[in-house]
Amino acid sequence: MPPNSSPYNQTPAQGVPQPVPPQGNPVMQQTMQIPGQPAPQAAPAQFAPQPTPGPVGSGPQAAKPAAKNPNSTQSTLQLSEMRDSMVIMNDGSFRAVIACKSINFDLMSDREREGIEYSYQNFLNSLNFPVQILIRSQRVDIGPYIDKLIGIRRGQDNMLLGVLMDDYINFIDALSQEANIMEKSFYIVVPYFPKGDAANLVEQGKGFFGKLFARPQNVVTHIDAASYQKAKDEIKNRVDSVTAGLFQLGVQSMQLDTKSLGELYYNYYNPDTAVRQPLGNFDNMATTFVKKAPGEAPTGGVQ
C-alpha cells in the first residue's frame, strides 16, 4: 500500500470484506491502546454535555435568562386603590361613581318627554367638569329566585295553588334556559384631576398610540395629605352637583361607597365568575389569628 493512502478510499474487491470505520467518540479514534492496560472507555451518553437546541444550522444556543420582573395582571389595571368612596388611579387622579335608577320614558306623554329633554339639556350645560355615562348590561342569575319559589311551594298546603306554583316554576326555569335575561345598570363617573381638567385632556391627546401599546409597568402613586383632602372636598362638591341635576330629571341617584365600588369592579372584570360566585360581605368574615405575646421568649429545654 503506498504511503498517505487510506484503505477506505480504495475500490472494494468483490468477495473481500471491507473494514468498518470506527464509531463513537472521535477522540477515542486517535488514542492508542498500550499493551497490558485496559482500553479506555467512552463517557456514558447520559453524562455527556448536551447543547441547548436552537434553529437549524445555528449551533448550540445559550439559555435565555429568566425575566427579573415578569408582567402580572395587576400591572394592567389603571387603579391604585379605593378609599373613602373614591377610586385613586395610577396617575394620581380620583374617581367617584354614582348609581342611577332608570325611568320609563316610553310611558310618558309628549309634554312630559319634552320636559325631561329640556331638563337633561340644562343638566349637561350646568356641568363645568367632564363626566362619563356608563351603561352596563349583565346577565341575571334567577337561580336564587327559583330556590325561593321552591321553598314557598313546599310550605303550601293548598293543592290548587301548589299546581299553579309548579307550572310557574317550570315556566321560569324553561325561560331562563332559552333566553338570556339581561339587567342594565346606569352609572355616572365623576373625575377629578389635581393638575386640572384641561391639562388632562391635553395630556391624553399626546402619544395616544404610544400609551396604548406601551408595556405595563408597576406604578407607585404618592399623594400628600393636603392634596388628598382637597380632592376629597372637590369630589364631594361635584357629586352633589350631579345628584341635584339628576333630581330635576326625576332620576334617583346615589354615590357608591367603597364596598360597592369593589363589587362593581369585581363584577366588571369577572363577568362569568360573578354570576356563579358573587362577592361576599367582608364584614361577616372572621378568622382566628396568632400574634406575638409581650415579653421575652422562654429559654431552656423541654421539661
Short mmCIF file of C-alpha atoms in Angstrom, two decimals:
data_model
loop_
_atom_site.label_atom_id
_atom_site.label_comp_id
_atom_site.label_asym_id
_atom_site.label_seq_id
_atom_site.Cartn_x
_atom_site.Cartn_y
_atom_site.Cartn_z
CA MET A 1 0.00 0.00 0.00
CA PRO A 2 1.53 3.33 -0.98
CA PRO A 3 2.03 5.96 1.74
CA ASN A 4 -0.61 8.61 2.54
CA SER A 5 -3.30 6.35 1.21
CA SER A 6 -6.42 5.24 3.05
CA PRO A 7 -7.88 1.74 2.80
CA TYR A 8 -11.40 3.27 2.77
CA ASN A 9 -10.84 5.15 -0.48
CA GLN A 10 -9.84 2.11 -2.49
CA THR A 11 -12.22 0.34 -4.79
CA PRO A 12 -13.66 -2.64 -2.90
CA ALA A 13 -12.90 -6.01 -4.37
CA GLN A 14 -15.64 -8.50 -4.86
CA GLY A 15 -15.96 -11.07 -2.08
CA VAL A 16 -13.46 -9.29 0.21
CA PRO A 17 -14.87 -7.83 3.47
CA GLN A 18 -14.15 -4.14 3.90
CA PRO A 19 -13.10 -2.56 7.21
CA VAL A 20 -15.79 -0.58 9.02
CA PRO A 21 -14.94 2.99 10.11
CA PRO A 22 -14.76 3.37 13.89
CA GLN A 23 -17.87 4.69 15.65
CA GLY A 24 -18.34 6.65 18.87
CA ASN A 25 -16.21 9.41 20.36
CA PRO A 26 -13.84 10.94 17.77
CA VAL A 27 -11.22 11.47 20.50
CA MET A 28 -11.06 7.75 21.16
CA GLN A 29 -10.34 7.09 17.50
CA GLN A 30 -6.86 8.65 17.81
CA THR A 31 -6.00 7.05 21.19
CA MET A 32 -3.53 4.18 21.01
CA GLN A 33 -4.05 1.21 23.31
CA ILE A 34 -0.99 0.31 25.40
CA PRO A 35 -0.38 -3.43 25.75
CA GLY A 36 -1.22 -4.77 29.20
CA GLN A 37 -3.63 -1.94 30.06
CA PRO A 38 -7.40 -1.93 29.62
CA ALA A 39 -8.80 0.06 26.76
CA PRO A 40 -10.23 3.46 27.74
CA GLN A 41 -14.00 3.60 27.77
CA ALA A 42 -16.13 6.44 26.39
CA ALA A 43 -18.18 8.56 28.76
CA PRO A 44 -21.80 7.44 29.17
CA ALA A 45 -24.26 9.27 26.98
CA GLN A 46 -26.38 10.43 29.91
CA PHE A 47 -23.41 12.33 31.45
CA ALA A 48 -22.28 13.94 28.22
CA PRO A 49 -22.97 17.68 27.99
CA GLN A 50 -25.95 18.39 25.77
CA PRO A 51 -26.15 21.70 23.88
CA THR A 52 -29.27 23.81 24.05
CA PRO A 53 -31.41 23.18 20.95
CA GLY A 54 -31.73 26.10 18.58
CA PRO A 55 -32.57 26.88 14.96
CA VAL A 56 -31.28 24.56 12.27
CA GLY A 57 -27.69 25.42 11.37
CA SER A 58 -27.25 27.92 14.20
CA GLY A 59 -25.19 25.68 16.51
CA PRO A 60 -25.55 25.45 20.30
CA GLN A 61 -27.58 28.29 21.81
CA ALA A 62 -27.12 29.75 25.27
CA ALA A 63 -30.07 29.51 27.65
CA LYS A 64 -32.10 32.71 27.97
CA PRO A 65 -32.05 34.30 31.43
CA ALA A 66 -35.35 34.43 33.30
CA ALA A 67 -37.13 37.75 33.44
CA LYS A 68 -36.50 39.65 36.67
CA ASN A 69 -39.85 41.44 36.75
CA PRO A 70 -42.48 39.37 34.90
CA ASN A 71 -45.71 41.11 33.98
CA SER A 72 -48.67 40.50 36.27
CA THR A 73 -52.38 41.01 35.88
CA GLN A 74 -52.41 43.80 38.43
CA SER A 75 -49.95 45.84 36.35
CA THR A 76 -52.60 46.19 33.61
CA LEU A 77 -55.13 47.81 35.96
CA GLN A 78 -55.29 51.59 35.91
CA LEU A 79 -56.47 51.97 39.51
CA SER A 80 -54.27 52.10 42.57
CA GLU A 81 -56.69 51.73 45.49
CA MET A 82 -60.19 52.51 46.78
CA ARG A 83 -60.71 54.70 49.80
CA ASP A 84 -63.43 56.97 51.22
CA SER A 85 -65.90 56.12 48.42
CA MET A 86 -63.33 57.15 45.80
CA VAL A 87 -61.10 55.34 43.32
CA ILE A 88 -57.49 56.53 43.20
CA MET A 89 -55.93 56.00 39.78
CA ASN A 90 -52.28 55.31 38.99
CA ASP A 91 -51.76 58.82 37.61
CA GLY A 92 -52.92 60.42 40.89
CA SER A 93 -56.43 61.35 39.71
CA PHE A 94 -59.65 60.47 41.54
CA ARG A 95 -62.99 58.98 40.51
CA ALA A 96 -66.42 58.78 42.11
CA VAL A 97 -69.22 56.60 40.76
CA ILE A 98 -72.92 57.48 41.03
CA ALA A 99 -75.53 54.74 40.50
CA CYS A 100 -78.74 55.91 38.81
CA LYS A 101 -82.18 54.34 38.56
CA SER A 102 -83.95 54.30 35.22
CA ILE A 103 -87.27 55.91 34.35
CA ASN A 104 -89.83 54.63 31.86
CA PHE A 105 -89.59 57.23 29.10
CA ASP A 106 -91.97 55.37 26.74
CA LEU A 107 -94.96 55.58 29.07
CA MET A 108 -94.72 59.36 29.40
CA SER A 109 -96.84 61.81 27.46
CA ASP A 110 -95.38 64.14 24.85
CA ARG A 111 -95.38 67.05 27.26
CA GLU A 112 -93.58 65.05 29.92
CA ARG A 113 -91.00 63.90 27.40
CA GLU A 114 -90.26 67.46 26.32
CA GLY A 115 -89.84 68.48 29.94
CA ILE A 116 -87.39 65.63 30.54
CA GLU A 117 -85.39 66.51 27.43
CA TYR A 118 -85.09 70.20 28.35
CA SER A 119 -84.13 69.31 31.92
CA TYR A 120 -81.47 66.92 30.66
CA GLN A 121 -80.10 69.61 28.35
CA ASN A 122 -79.90 72.11 31.19
CA PHE A 123 -78.24 69.48 33.38
CA LEU A 124 -75.43 68.92 30.87
CA ASN A 125 -74.93 72.65 30.31
CA SER A 126 -74.65 73.29 34.05
CA LEU A 127 -71.66 70.99 34.46
CA ASN A 128 -68.24 72.67 34.44
CA PHE A 129 -66.30 69.41 34.59
CA PRO A 130 -66.26 66.26 32.41
CA VAL A 131 -68.37 63.22 33.31
CA GLN A 132 -68.65 59.70 31.93
CA ILE A 133 -72.00 57.97 31.43
CA LEU A 134 -71.69 54.19 31.71
CA ILE A 135 -74.42 51.70 30.77
CA ARG A 136 -73.58 48.13 31.76
CA SER A 137 -75.55 45.02 30.77
CA GLN A 138 -75.23 41.91 32.92
CA ARG A 139 -76.90 38.54 32.81
CA VAL A 140 -79.31 37.95 35.68
CA ASP A 141 -78.97 34.78 37.73
CA ILE A 142 -82.50 33.70 38.64
CA GLY A 143 -81.33 30.59 40.48
CA PRO A 144 -81.87 32.14 43.94
CA TYR A 145 -85.34 33.29 42.85
CA ILE A 146 -86.29 29.76 41.77
CA ASP A 147 -84.94 28.33 45.03
CA LYS A 148 -87.09 30.80 46.94
CA LEU A 149 -90.19 29.74 44.99
CA ILE A 150 -89.44 26.07 45.66
CA GLY A 151 -89.21 26.79 49.38
CA ILE A 152 -92.57 28.56 49.32
CA ARG A 153 -94.07 25.68 47.33
CA ARG A 154 -93.04 23.14 49.94
CA GLY A 155 -94.91 25.05 52.62
CA GLN A 156 -98.07 25.42 50.51
CA ASP A 157 -100.98 23.27 51.72
CA ASN A 158 -103.49 24.31 49.06
CA MET A 159 -103.38 21.75 46.26
CA LEU A 160 -104.63 24.14 43.57
CA LEU A 161 -102.09 26.83 44.47
CA GLY A 162 -99.39 24.16 44.56
CA VAL A 163 -100.18 23.07 40.99
CA LEU A 164 -100.13 26.69 39.81
CA MET A 165 -96.78 27.30 41.51
CA ASP A 166 -95.32 24.18 39.90
CA ASP A 167 -96.35 25.43 36.47
CA TYR A 168 -94.90 28.87 37.18
CA ILE A 169 -91.59 27.43 38.42
CA ASN A 170 -91.27 25.23 35.33
CA PHE A 171 -92.08 28.20 33.09
CA ILE A 172 -89.43 30.43 34.69
CA ASP A 173 -86.85 27.63 34.55
CA ALA A 174 -87.51 26.98 30.84
CA LEU A 175 -87.45 30.70 30.07
CA SER A 176 -84.07 31.17 31.74
CA GLN A 177 -82.57 28.34 29.68
CA GLU A 178 -83.94 29.52 26.33
CA ALA A 179 -83.31 33.27 26.65
CA ASN A 180 -80.65 35.38 28.31
CA ILE A 181 -82.32 37.62 30.87
CA MET A 182 -80.24 40.79 31.00
CA GLU A 183 -80.22 43.62 33.50
CA LYS A 184 -78.98 47.11 32.69
CA SER A 185 -77.24 49.32 35.22
CA PHE A 186 -76.59 53.04 34.77
CA TYR A 187 -73.65 54.90 36.28
CA ILE A 188 -72.12 58.38 36.08
CA VAL A 189 -68.38 58.61 36.72
CA VAL A 190 -67.22 61.91 38.22
CA PRO A 191 -63.47 62.54 37.84
CA TYR A 192 -61.07 64.96 39.49
CA PHE A 193 -57.58 65.73 38.18
CA PRO A 194 -55.20 67.61 40.50
CA LYS A 195 -53.49 69.24 37.51
CA GLY A 196 -56.79 70.45 36.07
CA ASP A 197 -59.33 69.07 33.62
CA ALA A 198 -57.92 70.98 30.62
CA ALA A 199 -54.36 69.83 31.32
CA ASN A 200 -55.58 66.24 31.48
CA LEU A 201 -57.27 66.49 28.07
CA VAL A 202 -54.04 67.78 26.54
CA GLU A 203 -52.04 65.01 28.21
CA GLN A 204 -54.42 62.35 26.92
CA GLY A 205 -54.08 63.65 23.36
CA LYS A 206 -50.30 63.27 23.37
CA GLY A 207 -48.96 59.88 22.39
CA PHE A 208 -52.25 58.02 22.47
CA PHE A 209 -50.98 55.05 20.48
CA GLY A 210 -47.74 55.03 22.43
CA LYS A 211 -49.66 54.68 25.68
CA LEU A 212 -51.99 52.12 24.14
CA PHE A 213 -49.22 49.73 23.06
CA ALA A 214 -46.82 50.56 25.88
CA ARG A 215 -45.64 47.82 28.17
CA PRO A 216 -47.45 47.98 31.52
CA GLN A 217 -45.29 48.95 34.48
CA ASN A 218 -45.83 48.88 38.21
CA VAL A 219 -46.51 52.46 39.31
CA VAL A 220 -46.43 53.69 42.90
CA THR A 221 -48.78 56.63 43.50
CA HIS A 222 -47.76 59.17 46.15
CA ILE A 223 -50.33 61.74 47.35
CA ASP A 224 -49.81 64.06 50.30
CA ALA A 225 -52.47 64.75 52.92
CA ALA A 226 -53.28 68.27 51.68
CA SER A 227 -53.83 67.15 48.07
CA TYR A 228 -55.94 64.22 49.22
CA GLN A 229 -58.21 66.39 51.36
CA LYS A 230 -58.61 68.90 48.53
CA ALA A 231 -59.53 66.12 46.10
CA LYS A 232 -61.99 64.68 48.60
CA ASP A 233 -63.77 68.03 49.01
CA GLU A 234 -63.85 68.67 45.26
CA ILE A 235 -65.25 65.21 44.56
CA LYS A 236 -67.99 65.79 47.14
CA ASN A 237 -68.98 69.11 45.53
CA ARG A 238 -69.11 67.56 42.08
CA VAL A 239 -71.16 64.59 43.26
CA ASP A 240 -73.66 66.92 44.94
CA SER A 241 -73.96 68.94 41.73
CA VAL A 242 -74.64 65.81 39.65
CA THR A 243 -77.17 64.33 42.07
CA ALA A 244 -79.03 67.66 42.24
CA GLY A 245 -79.23 67.82 38.44
CA LEU A 246 -80.49 64.25 38.23
CA PHE A 247 -83.14 65.01 40.84
CA GLN A 248 -84.57 67.65 38.50
CA LEU A 249 -84.97 64.89 35.90
CA GLY A 250 -86.81 62.64 38.31
CA VAL A 251 -83.88 60.18 38.41
CA GLN A 252 -82.92 58.76 41.79
CA SER A 253 -79.16 58.50 42.27
CA MET A 254 -76.71 57.52 44.99
CA GLN A 255 -72.93 57.57 45.28
CA LEU A 256 -71.30 54.16 45.64
CA ASP A 257 -69.32 53.57 48.80
CA THR A 258 -66.01 51.72 48.99
CA LYS A 259 -67.62 48.28 49.33
CA SER A 260 -69.97 48.92 46.40
CA LEU A 261 -67.05 50.09 44.27
CA GLY A 262 -65.22 46.85 45.00
CA GLU A 263 -68.27 44.83 43.96
CA LEU A 264 -68.64 46.89 40.77
CA TYR A 265 -65.05 46.31 39.69
CA TYR A 266 -65.25 42.64 40.66
CA ASN A 267 -68.36 42.12 38.53
CA TYR A 268 -66.89 44.14 35.67
CA TYR A 269 -63.59 42.24 35.45
CA ASN A 270 -65.14 38.83 36.25
CA PRO A 271 -68.48 38.70 34.41
CA ASP A 272 -68.75 34.90 34.37
CA THR A 273 -67.36 34.24 37.83
CA ALA A 274 -69.52 36.93 39.43
CA VAL A 275 -72.69 35.07 38.40
CA ARG A 276 -71.59 31.75 39.92
CA GLN A 277 -69.61 33.14 42.85
CA PRO A 278 -70.78 36.58 43.98
CA LEU A 279 -68.55 38.70 46.16
CA GLY A 280 -69.34 38.07 49.82
CA ASN A 281 -69.75 40.52 52.65
CA PHE A 282 -66.36 41.19 54.20
CA ASP A 283 -67.94 42.40 57.45
CA ASN A 284 -69.24 38.89 58.17
CA MET A 285 -65.91 37.20 57.51
CA ALA A 286 -63.85 36.40 60.61
CA THR A 287 -60.86 34.19 61.30
CA THR A 288 -58.56 33.46 64.21
CA PHE A 289 -55.05 34.79 64.17
CA VAL A 290 -51.98 34.41 66.36
CA LYS A 291 -49.82 37.34 67.45
CA LYS A 292 -46.66 37.58 69.47
CA ALA A 293 -47.21 37.94 73.20
CA PRO A 294 -45.37 40.67 75.15
CA GLY A 295 -42.21 39.68 76.97
CA GLU A 296 -39.17 37.60 76.17
CA ALA A 297 -39.25 34.18 74.61
CA PRO A 298 -38.75 31.25 77.03
CA THR A 299 -35.33 29.62 77.14
CA GLY A 300 -34.16 26.17 78.12
CA GLY A 301 -35.09 22.68 77.14
CA VAL A 302 -38.37 20.85 77.36
CA GLN A 303 -39.31 19.99 80.95
#
